[in-house]
XYZ file of C-alpha atoms in Angstrom:
449
model
C -2.317 188.661 137.736
C -0.471 189.828 140.857
C 1.048 186.963 142.759
C 0.322 187.289 146.478
C 0.113 184.980 149.453
C -3.373 183.947 150.514
C -3.969 185.321 154.017
C -6.111 182.373 155.082
C -3.482 179.786 154.225
C -0.009 180.213 155.663
C 1.246 177.164 153.774
C 0.596 178.679 150.334
C 3.793 179.548 148.462
C 3.744 183.198 147.297
C 3.520 182.346 143.605
C 0.801 179.691 143.565
C -2.586 181.394 143.727
C -6.047 181.251 142.239
C -7.480 183.987 140.049
C -10.646 185.983 140.839
C -13.899 184.471 139.466
C -14.296 187.106 136.747
C -10.821 186.473 135.391
C -11.387 182.741 135.674
C -14.438 183.018 133.383
C -12.362 184.768 130.730
C -9.645 182.187 131.192
C -12.140 179.355 130.680
C -13.457 180.881 127.463
C -9.983 181.333 126.007
C -8.936 177.876 127.130
C -11.938 176.421 125.295
C -10.854 178.242 122.125
C -7.330 176.861 122.469
C -8.727 173.357 122.968
C -10.669 173.864 119.737
C -7.400 174.692 117.976
C -5.837 171.593 119.530
C -8.706 169.471 118.222
C -8.354 170.960 114.732
C -4.617 170.239 114.588
C -5.022 166.664 115.793
C -7.958 165.744 113.589
C -6.301 167.300 110.540
C -3.292 165.102 111.273
C -5.413 161.935 111.501
C -7.749 162.571 108.581
C -5.744 164.707 106.160
C -2.027 165.096 106.790
C -1.399 161.462 107.770
C -4.498 159.349 107.117
C -4.461 155.651 107.976
C -3.099 153.563 105.115
C -1.916 150.031 104.439
C 1.008 151.338 102.422
C 3.949 152.873 104.275
C 4.997 156.297 103.087
C 5.996 159.775 104.139
C 2.451 161.135 104.301
C 0.417 158.211 105.599
C 0.120 156.352 108.874
C 0.581 152.582 108.879
C -0.056 150.467 111.966
C 2.994 148.623 113.254
C 5.298 147.993 116.192
C 4.002 149.007 119.608
C 0.938 150.602 118.014
C -0.099 147.193 116.675
C 0.232 145.854 120.216
C -1.982 148.553 121.746
C -4.614 148.421 119.020
C -5.113 144.664 118.951
C -4.722 144.111 122.682
C -7.459 146.702 123.210
C -9.719 144.867 120.760
C -8.977 141.583 122.511
C -9.719 143.144 125.905
C -13.033 144.471 124.603
C -13.960 140.887 123.679
C -13.100 139.537 127.121
C -9.492 138.416 126.566
C -7.707 140.042 129.499
C -4.324 141.492 128.486
C -3.189 138.797 126.105
C -0.485 138.717 123.453
C -2.185 140.619 120.597
C -0.069 138.977 117.896
C -1.092 135.492 118.987
C -4.711 136.555 119.541
C -4.989 138.293 116.164
C -3.105 135.860 113.945
C -4.024 132.564 115.637
C -7.772 132.925 115.779
C -8.296 134.293 119.266
C -5.787 132.141 121.129
C -5.068 133.665 124.538
C -1.534 133.928 125.890
C -0.832 136.345 128.786
C 1.116 139.496 127.970
C 2.349 142.418 130.034
C 4.734 144.062 127.590
C 3.177 147.455 128.383
C 1.275 148.867 131.372
C -2.534 148.661 131.117
C -3.940 152.191 131.225
C -3.814 153.141 127.542
C -5.026 149.741 126.358
C -7.922 149.865 128.810
C -8.935 153.286 127.491
C -8.856 152.080 123.875
C -10.822 148.977 124.859
C -13.709 151.199 125.948
C -13.884 152.575 122.413
C -13.616 149.073 120.968
C -16.428 147.928 123.230
C -18.594 150.675 121.717
C -17.853 149.320 118.245
C -15.244 151.993 117.450
C -12.459 149.469 117.026
C -10.679 150.455 113.818
C -7.194 151.938 113.655
C -8.585 155.344 112.723
C -11.093 155.334 115.582
C -8.342 154.466 118.034
C -6.265 157.327 116.666
C -9.261 159.604 117.167
C -9.545 158.302 120.735
C -5.929 159.303 121.283
C -6.689 162.763 119.932
C -9.247 163.239 122.695
C -6.528 162.392 125.204
C -4.373 165.077 123.614
C -7.145 167.675 123.730
C -7.758 166.894 127.404
C -4.016 167.207 128.040
C -4.017 170.705 126.534
C -6.798 171.743 128.922
C -5.061 170.311 131.978
C -1.696 171.828 130.995
C -3.481 175.180 130.823
C -4.842 174.660 134.341
C -1.412 173.702 135.665
C 0.116 176.768 134.027
C -2.496 179.008 135.622
C -1.753 177.494 139.017
C 1.964 178.137 138.531
C 1.847 181.678 137.197
C -1.655 182.969 136.557
C -3.991 183.230 133.584
C -1.390 184.382 131.069
C 0.977 181.504 131.808
C -1.913 179.031 131.684
C -3.116 180.222 128.296
C 0.376 180.353 126.812
C 1.110 176.844 128.100
C -2.145 175.527 126.651
C -1.469 177.303 123.354
C 1.990 175.773 123.105
C 0.653 172.308 123.931
C -2.044 172.703 121.291
C 0.372 173.293 118.401
C 3.745 171.925 119.582
C 4.436 168.930 117.280
C 6.400 166.974 119.883
C 3.130 166.706 121.814
C 0.472 166.358 119.104
C 2.477 163.910 116.980
C 1.877 161.314 119.689
C -1.904 161.660 119.399
C -1.864 160.275 115.891
C 0.609 157.478 116.564
C -1.589 155.085 118.592
C 1.005 154.907 121.342
C 0.773 155.226 125.117
C 2.589 158.580 125.069
C -0.793 160.290 124.581
C -2.060 158.839 127.845
C 1.278 159.481 129.573
C 1.203 163.175 128.608
C -2.354 163.616 129.898
C -1.690 161.801 133.154
C 1.577 163.692 133.644
C -0.369 166.944 133.411
C -2.986 165.652 135.859
C -0.224 164.506 138.201
C 1.441 167.929 138.102
C -1.845 169.625 138.930
C -2.319 167.494 142.037
C 1.329 167.949 142.996
C 1.057 171.736 142.954
C -2.245 171.555 144.829
C -0.367 169.593 147.476
C 2.478 172.117 147.477
C -0.014 174.867 148.203
C -1.959 172.952 150.840
C -0.060 169.938 152.211
C -2.948 168.102 153.862
C -4.034 164.491 154.108
C -6.601 165.025 151.344
C -4.135 166.595 148.895
C -1.559 163.892 149.714
C -4.161 161.249 148.852
C -4.910 162.972 145.541
C -1.214 163.289 144.702
C -0.555 159.627 145.475
C -3.580 158.552 143.457
C -2.552 160.632 140.452
C 1.048 159.395 140.567
C -0.143 155.785 140.750
C -2.448 156.144 137.758
C 0.289 157.989 135.838
C 2.676 155.073 136.431
C 0.129 152.778 134.776
C 0.690 154.698 131.540
C 4.487 154.296 131.397
C 6.531 152.047 133.674
C 9.374 154.477 134.355
C 6.903 156.958 135.853
C 6.865 154.844 139.015
C 9.962 156.943 139.799
C 7.592 159.807 140.583
C 7.257 158.404 144.090
C 10.924 158.661 145.145
C 11.664 161.750 143.032
C 8.532 163.866 143.586
C 6.101 162.541 146.185
C 8.496 161.787 149.041
C 10.725 164.891 148.651
C 7.788 167.310 148.389
C 6.098 165.797 151.431
C 9.294 165.979 153.479
C 9.900 169.578 152.365
C 6.550 170.823 153.706
C 8.316 172.947 156.314
C 5.156 174.325 157.919
C 4.478 170.832 159.277
C 6.280 168.797 161.886
C 8.600 166.015 160.756
C 6.095 163.423 161.959
C 3.325 164.994 159.870
C 5.560 165.165 156.799
C 6.514 161.508 157.073
C 2.854 160.609 157.532
C 1.825 162.500 154.375
C 4.649 160.899 152.367
C 3.656 157.440 153.595
C -0.029 157.992 152.844
C 0.672 159.228 149.312
C 2.961 156.274 148.596
C 0.515 153.760 150.057
C -2.350 155.133 147.961
C -0.167 155.035 144.852
C 0.893 151.508 145.691
C -2.726 150.427 146.065
C -3.402 151.774 142.575
C -0.545 149.695 141.157
C -1.273 146.597 143.241
C -4.037 145.048 141.041
C -1.811 145.154 137.949
C 1.237 143.851 139.796
C -0.774 141.130 141.523
C -2.412 140.120 138.251
C 0.991 139.750 136.589
C 2.478 137.948 139.563
C -0.274 135.333 139.368
C -0.125 134.563 135.653
C 3.584 134.364 134.773
C 6.196 131.807 135.743
C 8.960 134.363 136.230
C 8.401 137.150 138.750
C 6.696 139.958 136.844
C 5.563 143.284 138.262
C 4.910 146.214 135.899
C 6.221 144.740 132.644
C 7.394 141.463 131.159
C 9.562 143.090 128.489
C 12.644 144.253 130.361
C 14.848 141.825 128.479
C 13.468 142.873 125.112
C 14.172 146.543 125.836
C 17.719 145.850 127.034
C 18.370 143.540 124.101
C 17.425 146.190 121.530
C 20.154 148.418 122.966
C 22.933 145.859 123.392
C 24.921 144.981 120.284
C 27.749 146.351 118.182
C 25.387 148.203 115.846
C 24.262 150.577 118.614
C 27.468 150.529 120.701
C 29.730 151.497 117.832
C 29.408 153.354 114.536
C 26.864 155.853 113.301
C 23.830 154.449 115.178
C 25.410 154.583 118.611
C 22.789 155.279 121.276
C 19.827 154.149 119.174
C 18.185 150.704 118.987
C 18.419 147.763 116.615
C 17.428 144.118 116.269
C 20.238 142.896 118.498
C 18.875 139.530 119.573
C 20.996 136.571 118.508
C 18.851 133.423 118.131
C 17.666 130.842 118.571
C 14.298 132.208 119.654
C 12.920 130.846 122.934
C 10.356 128.066 122.656
C 6.829 129.212 121.844
C 5.502 126.997 124.641
C 7.147 129.255 127.249
C 5.174 132.169 128.633
C 6.176 135.766 127.951
C 8.159 136.169 131.178
C 10.153 133.004 130.480
C 10.888 134.015 126.907
C 12.063 137.429 128.130
C 14.789 135.810 130.237
C 16.781 134.807 127.142
C 17.275 138.286 125.608
C 17.809 139.739 129.089
C 20.672 137.346 129.844
C 22.121 137.965 126.413
C 21.920 141.746 126.890
C 23.480 141.629 130.370
C 26.323 139.476 129.072
C 26.965 141.924 126.225
C 26.909 144.931 128.571
C 29.380 143.274 130.949
C 31.748 142.468 128.112
C 31.575 146.070 126.824
C 31.361 147.957 130.119
C 34.212 150.306 129.202
C 32.147 151.447 126.244
C 28.977 151.911 128.309
C 29.575 155.518 129.546
C 29.997 156.733 125.965
C 26.928 154.815 124.818
C 24.824 156.196 127.677
C 25.973 159.724 126.801
C 24.926 159.119 123.189
C 21.500 157.830 124.292
C 20.871 160.841 126.494
C 22.204 163.182 123.823
C 19.795 161.733 121.267
C 16.889 162.048 123.689
C 17.488 165.754 124.278
C 18.452 166.604 120.714
C 22.132 167.361 121.357
C 23.727 164.349 119.672
C 23.080 163.537 116.026
C 19.720 165.379 116.034
C 19.425 165.190 112.259
C 19.874 161.431 112.165
C 17.565 160.897 115.146
C 14.872 163.026 113.503
C 15.253 161.141 110.234
C 14.848 157.879 112.149
C 11.801 159.348 113.894
C 9.903 159.588 110.629
C 11.542 156.708 108.776
C 11.682 154.032 111.483
C 9.363 155.325 114.225
C 6.761 156.501 111.695
C 6.246 159.953 113.254
C 5.929 161.757 109.923
C 8.626 163.629 108.048
C 7.449 167.250 108.229
C 6.070 167.071 111.794
C 9.319 165.509 113.036
C 11.495 168.258 111.593
C 9.138 171.032 112.683
C 9.007 169.440 116.113
C 12.804 169.438 116.393
C 13.150 173.153 115.621
C 10.142 174.006 117.798
C 11.828 172.186 120.667
C 15.024 174.166 120.134
C 12.989 177.390 120.100
C 11.237 176.532 123.380
C 14.318 175.341 125.247
C 15.830 178.779 126.079
C 12.448 180.014 127.322
C 12.056 176.836 129.388
C 15.419 177.420 131.073
C 14.449 181.028 131.708
C 11.084 179.896 133.042
C 12.749 177.604 135.567
C 14.831 180.566 136.762
C 11.661 182.664 137.112
C 9.918 179.897 139.041
C 12.919 179.552 141.335
C 12.953 183.280 142.053
C 9.237 183.210 142.834
C 9.753 180.222 145.111
C 7.601 177.949 142.974
C 8.995 174.391 143.327
C 10.729 173.286 140.146
C 11.456 169.797 141.472
C 8.403 168.169 139.763
C 9.458 169.532 136.366
C 13.098 168.574 136.813
C 12.035 165.118 137.992
C 10.211 164.527 134.705
C 13.381 165.409 132.819
C 15.388 163.110 135.090
C 12.975 160.224 134.571
C 13.115 160.596 130.784
C 16.911 160.763 130.967
C 17.047 157.629 133.110
C 14.781 155.708 130.703
C 16.962 156.643 127.737
C 20.211 155.943 129.581
C 18.991 152.471 130.503
C 17.652 151.600 127.045
C 18.070 153.889 124.022
C 17.553 157.467 122.915
C 14.340 158.003 120.983
C 12.376 161.242 120.879
C 9.094 159.756 122.097
C 10.703 158.740 125.400
C 10.792 162.477 126.096
C 6.980 162.753 125.884
C 6.140 163.169 129.612
C 9.005 165.645 129.973
C 7.559 167.702 127.093
C 4.848 168.767 129.541
C 7.555 170.236 131.767
C 9.210 171.910 128.763
C 5.941 173.564 127.727
C 5.071 174.752 131.241
C 8.527 176.140 131.932
C 8.642 177.778 128.479
C 5.265 179.424 129.115
C 6.635 180.893 132.344
C 9.687 182.169 130.470
C 7.709 183.621 127.560
C 5.281 185.497 129.822
C 8.081 186.832 132.023
C 10.107 187.964 128.985
C 7.047 189.605 127.403
C 6.193 191.535 130.556
C 9.764 192.735 130.908
C 9.803 193.814 127.255
C 6.543 195.725 127.648
C 7.868 197.472 130.754
C 11.009 198.546 128.884
C 8.968 200.065 126.042
C 6.240 201.547 128.243
């Protein structure tokens, strides 16, 4: 594909173009094949490599932690209990107590499957696999928009087999939804970059709002991506740019408003996107993760007594939050080092061996996939850096990809460094690496031609 500026659209950056229909047909056929490979990898993981089991082990998947929350809250939602504490609902015979520990998008998706009678752990893992397959397709489309057919197919191929992406699809965690929605968001963002109009601003704002409903920290897409890109649309007047930024943010806000309003009405303490801020801070605020070999990770840091069961979730969250804030204030000189350790763990530059071991031992991500994922990530990283350079030279905006890395870094710095917090940023890694791989291959072929 030769990258040229469309003559009928002066706002189109030189490197973001569509392919001719004939090439697009070939692209679609190959993308379908790659999606088939993605499906094979994910279903093999669920049914063969790591089948659902009640016994924890290296080769099986056992429901627990956040996955338990998603699975049982989805089943409760399917039975008409709107976003309740799944532990109370499951163990206390259907008792309903409001819960907003996690945003609603992934649970709502699983609830559709539960409503159809597909409510087992394995079926919910299968449902997540379909999210992963869809993500591969969308990543391929984003790659094509950034650099043509070759980049799109390489990006899709990487997403299909890269463990740091497909591991999530067997874990019953919201990262599967976050990866898909991140890819969708990037597609709309680059559509807007090419044609900054009211319609594309609406689509971008809508996609960013829905993406934020998959992971709370992705609300940062608005100040880090939406507003800057709208204000940088230099072919428009300042008034038009501000108008597009405002429209995109308003649309995104309207998407988030029902969830925020719902939480505001049902909790005693002011609650917007989540009622678990204190729990997250608490898990990262004690000597075990401020000092010693587990610095930068998480632990059971809460020092009892537990808040009264009669309090609602927002009220109970106040106790660990106050405890965490007090600990942070009393150890503020240590905080810069701890934050560096968290970020280092996230990006695989600090104690990568220990973090990977904890990924499969504590996080339950699987032993072999975790180690393969680590070395695959290291292999992709140089190409991703090169791909960003290529994009910069071709005047393709790299801000959306860098913003995803910044958001993941911020989430880890504020809480703790775990590999799965990097999930949305893995989309950026794959896309940038695809750009780098294709550029390097073409240069190599030219040298030997």
